[in-house]
Tab-separated table of C-alpha atoms in Angstrom:
chain	number	residue	atom	x	y	z
A	1	PRO	CA	-29.554	-11.492	10.127
A	2	LEU	CA	-30.344	-11.445	13.821
A	3	SER	CA	-27.799	-10.199	16.314
A	4	SER	CA	-26.461	-12.849	18.671
A	5	ALA	CA	-28.615	-11.417	21.486
A	6	GLN	CA	-31.732	-11.553	19.288
A	7	GLU	CA	-30.940	-15.113	18.282
A	8	ARG	CA	-30.638	-16.123	21.954
A	9	LEU	CA	-33.959	-14.449	22.751
A	10	GLY	CA	-35.567	-16.179	19.769
A	11	LEU	CA	-34.375	-19.568	21.015
A	12	LEU	CA	-35.563	-18.812	24.535
A	13	ARG	CA	-38.919	-17.669	23.132
A	14	GLN	CA	-39.342	-21.026	21.361
A	15	ARG	CA	-38.843	-22.828	24.661
A	16	ASP	CA	-40.937	-20.419	26.761
A	17	ALA	CA	-44.049	-19.176	24.929
A	18	THR	CA	-45.099	-16.878	27.773
A	19	ASP	CA	-44.899	-13.155	28.397
A	20	SER	CA	-41.295	-13.474	29.556
A	21	TYR	CA	-38.837	-11.070	27.976
A	22	GLN	CA	-41.353	-8.274	27.640
A	23	VAL	CA	-40.455	-4.769	28.717
A	24	ARG	CA	-43.503	-3.014	30.197
A	25	ARG	CA	-43.719	0.635	31.116
A	26	ALA	CA	-46.678	2.665	32.346
A	27	TRP	CA	-46.932	6.430	32.505
A	28	ARG	CA	-49.673	8.330	34.340
A	29	LEU	CA	-50.754	11.247	32.161
A	30	GLY	CA	-52.676	14.105	33.719
A	31	GLY	CA	-54.455	16.964	32.025
A	32	ARG	CA	-56.014	17.140	28.610
A	33	LEU	CA	-55.004	14.285	26.316
A	34	ASP	CA	-55.667	13.925	22.612
A	35	PRO	CA	-55.858	10.156	21.905
A	36	ASP	CA	-55.646	10.673	18.132
A	37	ALA	CA	-52.463	12.739	18.536
A	38	LEU	CA	-51.112	9.995	20.780
A	39	ASP	CA	-51.774	7.388	18.064
A	40	ALA	CA	-50.045	9.649	15.522
A	41	ALA	CA	-47.065	9.949	17.887
A	42	LEU	CA	-46.933	6.172	18.435
A	43	SER	CA	-46.990	5.716	14.665
A	44	ALA	CA	-44.132	8.208	14.287
A	45	VAL	CA	-42.018	6.391	16.894
A	46	VAL	CA	-42.597	3.013	15.260
A	47	ALA	CA	-41.802	4.512	11.856
A	48	ARG	CA	-38.523	5.907	13.235
A	49	HIS	CA	-37.344	2.704	14.923
A	50	GLU	CA	-37.243	-0.258	12.524
A	51	GLY	CA	-36.916	-2.732	15.388
A	52	LEU	CA	-40.460	-1.887	16.499
A	53	ARG	CA	-41.867	-2.892	13.107
A	54	THR	CA	-39.803	-6.016	12.595
A	55	ARG	CA	-41.039	-9.580	12.496
A	56	TYR	CA	-38.722	-12.492	13.229
A	57	ARG	CA	-39.025	-15.473	10.938
A	58	GLN	CA	-37.042	-18.522	9.812
A	59	TYR	CA	-35.955	-19.700	6.402
A	60	ASP	CA	-36.844	-23.273	5.438
A	61	ASP	CA	-33.441	-24.410	6.737
A	62	GLY	CA	-34.257	-22.951	10.186
A	63	VAL	CA	-31.977	-19.900	9.981
A	64	PRO	CA	-33.724	-16.925	11.597
A	65	TYR	CA	-33.973	-13.546	9.900
A	66	GLN	CA	-35.490	-10.123	10.471
A	67	LEU	CA	-38.272	-8.862	8.226
A	68	VAL	CA	-38.640	-5.080	8.542
A	69	ASP	CA	-42.110	-3.932	7.532
A	70	PRO	CA	-42.839	-0.491	6.083
A	71	PRO	CA	-44.308	2.065	8.487
A	72	ALA	CA	-48.043	1.794	9.154
A	73	PRO	CA	-50.447	3.428	11.607
A	74	VAL	CA	-50.267	2.242	15.214
A	75	HIS	CA	-53.183	2.555	17.630
A	76	ALA	CA	-53.218	2.156	21.389
A	77	ASP	CA	-56.029	-0.046	22.652
A	78	ARG	CA	-58.401	2.313	24.467
A	79	HIS	CA	-60.101	1.447	27.727
A	80	ASP	CA	-62.482	3.836	29.485
A	81	ARG	CA	-62.578	3.028	33.206
A	82	ARG	CA	-64.150	6.271	34.492
A	83	ASP	CA	-67.377	4.567	35.566
A	84	ASP	CA	-65.698	1.650	37.348
A	85	PRO	CA	-65.870	1.654	41.172
A	86	ASP	CA	-62.086	1.265	41.301
A	87	PRO	CA	-60.766	2.594	37.959
A	88	ASP	CA	-57.120	2.102	38.964
A	89	ALA	CA	-57.549	-1.628	39.621
A	90	ALA	CA	-56.225	-3.957	36.937
A	91	THR	CA	-58.939	-5.485	34.761
A	92	PRO	CA	-58.806	-8.818	32.970
A	93	ALA	CA	-59.259	-7.152	29.559
A	94	VAL	CA	-56.341	-4.745	29.981
A	95	THR	CA	-54.127	-7.278	31.739
A	96	ALA	CA	-54.759	-10.019	29.170
A	97	GLY	CA	-53.828	-7.720	26.304
A	98	LEU	CA	-50.640	-6.564	27.963
A	99	HIS	CA	-49.481	-10.005	29.070
A	100	ARG	CA	-50.352	-11.848	25.870
A	101	PRO	CA	-47.210	-13.407	24.373
A	102	PHE	CA	-46.042	-11.906	21.095
A	103	ASP	CA	-46.167	-14.005	17.940
A	104	LEU	CA	-42.885	-12.584	16.689
A	105	ALA	CA	-43.226	-14.170	13.259
A	106	GLU	CA	-46.583	-12.496	12.591
A	107	GLU	CA	-46.800	-9.320	14.669
A	108	TRP	CA	-44.651	-6.378	15.579
A	109	PRO	CA	-42.963	-6.596	18.984
A	110	VAL	CA	-44.774	-3.562	20.404
A	111	ARG	CA	-48.252	-2.859	21.721
A	112	ALA	CA	-49.848	-0.046	23.685
A	113	ALA	CA	-52.947	0.582	25.752
A	114	LEU	CA	-54.431	3.864	26.901
A	115	VAL	CA	-56.559	3.527	30.032
A	116	ARG	CA	-58.755	6.480	30.977
A	117	THR	CA	-59.408	6.474	34.712
A	118	GLY	CA	-60.699	10.018	35.152
A	119	ASP	CA	-61.853	12.985	33.116
A	120	ALA	CA	-58.266	14.251	32.927
A	121	VAL	CA	-56.319	11.156	34.023
A	122	HIS	CA	-54.946	8.503	31.684
A	123	THR	CA	-52.377	5.747	31.964
A	124	LEU	CA	-50.367	4.829	28.898
A	125	VAL	CA	-48.938	1.323	28.983
A	126	VAL	CA	-46.393	0.268	26.377
A	127	VAL	CA	-45.130	-3.295	26.028
A	128	VAL	CA	-42.112	-4.093	23.851
A	129	HIS	CA	-40.564	-7.518	23.422
A	130	HIS	CA	-36.953	-7.499	24.589
A	131	ILE	CA	-35.855	-8.811	21.175
A	132	ALA	CA	-36.561	-5.312	19.816
A	133	CYS	CA	-35.738	-3.074	22.731
A	134	ALA	CA	-33.455	-3.107	25.728
A	135	PRO	CA	-35.086	-1.687	28.871
A	136	ALA	CA	-32.751	1.323	28.758
A	137	ALA	CA	-33.908	2.144	25.212
A	138	VAL	CA	-37.421	2.800	26.513
A	139	ARG	CA	-36.193	6.198	27.770
A	140	GLN	CA	-35.300	7.200	24.195
A	141	MET	CA	-38.625	5.884	22.957
A	142	TRP	CA	-40.427	7.990	25.598
A	143	ARG	CA	-38.488	11.113	24.545
A	144	ASP	CA	-39.377	10.435	20.905
A	145	LEU	CA	-43.029	9.829	21.823
A	146	THR	CA	-43.185	13.080	23.797
A	147	THR	CA	-41.656	15.070	20.927
A	148	ALA	CA	-43.958	13.504	18.324
A	149	TYR	CA	-47.039	14.001	20.546
A	150	ASP	CA	-46.227	17.678	21.141
A	151	ARG	CA	-45.868	18.181	17.384
A	152	ALA	CA	-49.140	16.357	16.629
A	153	VAL	CA	-51.056	18.398	19.248
A	154	ASP	CA	-49.681	21.591	17.678
A	155	GLY	CA	-51.024	20.461	14.286
A	156	LEU	CA	-47.568	19.671	12.911
A	157	ASP	CA	-46.373	16.499	11.227
A	158	PRO	CA	-45.259	14.231	14.097
A	159	ALA	CA	-42.713	12.415	11.897
A	160	LEU	CA	-39.269	12.091	13.431
A	161	PRO	CA	-35.965	11.962	11.541
A	162	ALA	CA	-34.607	8.472	10.972
A	163	PRO	CA	-31.675	7.638	13.223
A	164	ALA	CA	-28.312	7.244	11.534
A	165	PHE	CA	-28.067	3.697	12.842
A	166	GLN	CA	-30.724	0.985	13.265
A	167	TYR	CA	-30.358	-2.178	15.347
A	168	ALA	CA	-30.402	-4.316	12.186
A	169	ASP	CA	-27.219	-2.441	11.136
A	170	HIS	CA	-25.610	-3.601	14.371
A	171	ALA	CA	-26.613	-7.211	13.649
A	172	VAL	CA	-25.040	-7.086	10.173
A	173	TRP	CA	-21.844	-5.536	11.597
A	174	GLN	CA	-21.721	-8.119	14.397
A	175	ARG	CA	-22.057	-11.055	11.975
A	176	ALA	CA	-19.367	-9.579	9.696
A	177	GLU	CA	-17.031	-9.164	12.693
A	178	ALA	CA	-17.602	-12.772	13.741
A	179	ALA	CA	-16.873	-14.011	10.209
A	180	ASP	CA	-13.618	-12.018	9.915
A	181	PRO	CA	-10.787	-14.150	11.385
A	182	HIS	CA	-8.668	-11.003	11.831
A	183	SER	CA	-11.180	-9.089	13.945
A	184	GLY	CA	-11.173	-9.277	17.725
A	185	VAL	CA	-14.420	-11.221	17.696
A	186	GLY	CA	-13.156	-13.584	14.978
A	187	ARG	CA	-9.947	-14.282	16.918
A	188	ASP	CA	-11.939	-14.918	20.104
A	189	LEU	CA	-14.249	-17.328	18.305
A	190	ALA	CA	-11.308	-19.144	16.704
A	191	PHE	CA	-9.613	-19.482	20.108
A	192	TRP	CA	-12.651	-20.585	22.100
A	193	CYS	CA	-14.385	-22.706	19.477
């Protein structure tokens, strides 16, 4: 099932098919960068966090559900801007890709772009739909990405250990709490509804 927050975001998404509710972060990366190691690290992060490889669909009766896909390789879209007169200026190609609304039923709620603006200067932009990631969770994702990248650059397997708890586990717990008339949530729902 979806958590109540995910269900709200899904309903809002149906009404507003724009790039609203997307969490965007950009990091300027200086020095030598290995784009293949970065893709391996992105793949490791998405493999670790089920919410980043989840699609959101509906049964025939309209009830939404989460469909967690198995891990698969993830690649950042690469843009080489070194020859542009103003490489730091936003371009339509990069901007369009980062502001394109997610089709949550068909695609994962995460995308990345790597923009090279100098011989040793890159900007990594990651966009995650809010249905899969609270803005504060991006810090953990960045730590995981850094760890996985460092391992990949050193020639090690960038895989990260699975967390003990996934967001889908929270959704199941939340629905069970709401259905239990003796829980705090169940009593609140009985009182207010």
